[in-house]
CSV table of C-alpha atoms in Angstrom, one decimal:
chain,number,residue,atom,x,y,z
A,131,MET,CA,106.5,-56.2,41.8
A,132,MET,CA,109.2,-57.1,44.3
A,133,GLN,CA,111.5,-59.9,43.2
A,134,LYS,CA,112.3,-62.8,45.4
A,135,ILE,CA,116.0,-63.2,45.5
A,136,GLU,CA,117.4,-66.4,47.0
A,137,THR,CA,120.2,-65.8,49.5
A,138,LYS,CA,122.4,-68.7,50.5
A,139,ILE,CA,122.7,-69.4,54.2
A,140,SER,CA,126.2,-69.6,55.6
A,141,SER,CA,127.7,-72.9,56.6
A,142,ASN,CA,127.5,-74.2,60.2
A,143,ARG,CA,131.3,-74.0,60.4
A,144,SER,CA,131.5,-70.3,59.6
A,145,PHE,CA,128.5,-69.6,61.9
A,146,GLY,CA,130.1,-71.4,64.8
A,147,LEU,CA,133.5,-69.7,64.3
A,148,VAL,CA,131.9,-66.2,64.1
A,149,PHE,CA,129.9,-66.8,67.3
A,150,PHE,CA,133.0,-68.2,68.9
A,151,THR,CA,134.8,-65.0,68.1
A,152,VAL,CA,131.9,-62.8,69.4
A,153,PHE,CA,131.6,-64.6,72.7
A,154,LEU,CA,135.4,-64.7,73.1
A,155,ILE,CA,135.5,-60.9,72.7
A,156,ILE,CA,132.6,-60.5,75.2
A,157,SER,CA,134.5,-62.7,77.7
A,158,ILE,CA,137.8,-60.9,77.6
A,159,TRP,CA,136.4,-57.3,77.2
A,160,PRO,CA,136.4,-56.7,81.0
A,161,LEU,CA,140.2,-57.2,81.0
A,162,MET,CA,140.5,-53.7,79.4
A,163,TYR,CA,139.0,-52.3,82.6
A,164,GLU,CA,140.9,-54.5,85.0
A,165,ASN,CA,137.9,-56.7,85.7
A,166,PRO,CA,137.8,-60.5,85.7
A,167,ILE,CA,137.0,-62.5,82.6
A,168,ARG,CA,133.4,-63.4,82.0
A,169,VAL,CA,133.5,-67.2,82.5
A,170,TRP,CA,130.0,-67.9,81.1
A,171,SER,CA,130.9,-66.2,77.8
A,172,LEU,CA,134.2,-68.0,77.7
A,173,LEU,CA,132.4,-71.4,78.1
A,174,ILE,CA,129.8,-70.5,75.3
A,175,SER,CA,132.6,-69.5,73.0
A,176,ILE,CA,134.4,-72.8,73.6
A,177,ILE,CA,131.2,-74.6,72.8
A,178,PHE,CA,130.7,-72.7,69.6
A,179,LEU,CA,134.4,-73.4,68.6
A,180,ILE,CA,134.0,-77.1,69.1
A,181,LEU,CA,130.7,-77.2,67.3
A,182,GLY,CA,132.0,-75.0,64.5
A,183,LEU,CA,135.1,-77.0,63.9
A,184,THR,CA,133.2,-80.3,63.8
A,185,ASN,CA,130.6,-78.7,61.5
A,186,SER,CA,127.9,-80.0,63.8
A,187,LYS,CA,124.3,-80.3,62.8
A,188,ILE,CA,123.3,-78.9,66.2
A,189,LEU,CA,124.1,-75.4,64.9
A,190,THR,CA,121.7,-75.7,61.9
A,191,PRO,CA,118.6,-74.3,63.7
A,192,LEU,CA,120.6,-71.5,65.3
A,193,ASN,CA,122.1,-70.7,62.0
A,194,GLN,CA,118.7,-70.6,60.3
A,195,LEU,CA,117.3,-68.4,63.1
A,196,TRP,CA,120.2,-66.0,62.8
A,197,PHE,CA,119.8,-65.9,59.0
A,198,LYS,CA,116.1,-65.0,59.3
A,199,PHE,CA,116.9,-62.4,61.9
A,200,GLY,CA,119.5,-60.8,59.5
A,201,MET,CA,117.0,-60.8,56.7
A,202,LEU,CA,114.4,-59.1,58.9
A,203,LEU,CA,116.9,-56.5,60.0
A,204,GLY,CA,117.9,-55.9,56.4
A,205,SER,CA,114.3,-55.4,55.3
A,206,ILE,CA,113.8,-52.8,58.1
A,207,ILE,CA,117.2,-51.0,58.0
A,208,SER,CA,117.7,-50.8,54.3
A,209,PRO,CA,114.7,-48.5,53.5
A,210,ILE,CA,115.5,-46.3,56.5
A,211,VAL,CA,119.1,-45.8,55.3
A,212,MET,CA,117.8,-45.1,51.7
A,213,LEU,CA,115.4,-42.6,53.2
A,214,VAL,CA,118.1,-40.8,55.2
A,215,ILE,CA,120.4,-40.7,52.1
A,216,PHE,CA,117.6,-39.3,50.0
A,217,PHE,CA,116.7,-36.5,52.5
A,218,ILE,CA,120.3,-35.6,53.3
A,219,VAL,CA,121.8,-35.8,49.8
A,220,ILE,CA,119.2,-35.6,47.0
A,221,THR,CA,116.6,-33.2,48.6
A,222,PRO,CA,119.1,-30.4,49.3
A,223,ILE,CA,120.6,-30.7,45.8
A,224,GLY,CA,117.1,-30.4,44.3
A,225,LEU,CA,116.2,-27.5,46.5
A,226,PHE,CA,119.5,-25.8,45.6
A,227,MET,CA,118.8,-26.3,41.9
A,228,LYS,CA,115.3,-24.9,42.3
A,229,ILE,CA,116.6,-21.8,44.2
A,230,MET,CA,119.3,-21.3,41.5
A,231,ASN,CA,116.5,-21.7,38.9
A,232,LYS,CA,118.3,-24.5,37.1
A,233,ASP,CA,116.5,-26.9,34.8
A,234,LEU,CA,119.1,-29.6,34.0
A,235,LEU,CA,116.5,-31.9,32.4
A,236,ASN,CA,114.8,-29.2,30.3
A,237,LYS,CA,111.4,-30.0,31.8
A,238,LYS,CA,110.0,-26.4,31.6
A,239,TYR,CA,107.2,-25.8,29.2
A,240,ASP,CA,107.9,-23.3,26.5
A,241,LYS,CA,104.9,-22.1,24.5
A,242,LYS,CA,107.1,-20.6,21.8
A,243,LYS,CA,108.8,-23.9,20.9
A,244,ILE,CA,107.3,-26.0,18.1
A,245,THR,CA,109.1,-29.2,19.2
A,246,TYR,CA,111.3,-30.3,22.0
A,247,TRP,CA,113.3,-32.6,19.7
A,248,ILE,CA,117.0,-32.0,19.9
A,249,LYS,CA,118.7,-32.2,16.5
A,250,TYR,CA,121.8,-34.4,16.5
A,251,ASN,CA,124.3,-32.9,14.0
A,252,LYS,CA,127.2,-35.3,14.5
A,253,PRO,CA,127.7,-37.5,11.5
A,254,THR,CA,127.3,-41.2,12.1
A,255,ASP,CA,130.3,-43.5,11.6
A,256,THR,CA,130.4,-46.6,9.6
A,257,MET,CA,130.3,-50.0,11.3
A,258,LYS,CA,133.8,-50.9,9.9
A,259,ASN,CA,136.6,-51.2,12.5
A,260,GLN,CA,134.3,-51.0,15.5
A,261,PHE,CA,137.0,-52.2,17.9
């Protein structure tokens, strides 16, 4: 019953520029602690910058691999986040309502009632001047 939703992969240019930024941050991060720059990361960032600006086809397999990795992470993390939200938000509200003996949806069975139909007494309007 799951629908297959097609997701468009990003361009090689944006992929290259993002990884340029990531490796540049990795290379200059030690400066905050008065350590030398990581030269290997700086070289990788320059390579990604050049390949990203030229929109090189060399980045296509890396871009596809990164895309598949993101889809895999999304399929794993999303249900976990929804589960956490359910048990942190929805479950305590339901337990609180049960303790307070509230039935907001009127689901309790009443033997005395003939019908559960709720009569609507508001008169209906005409279809003139709808907007």
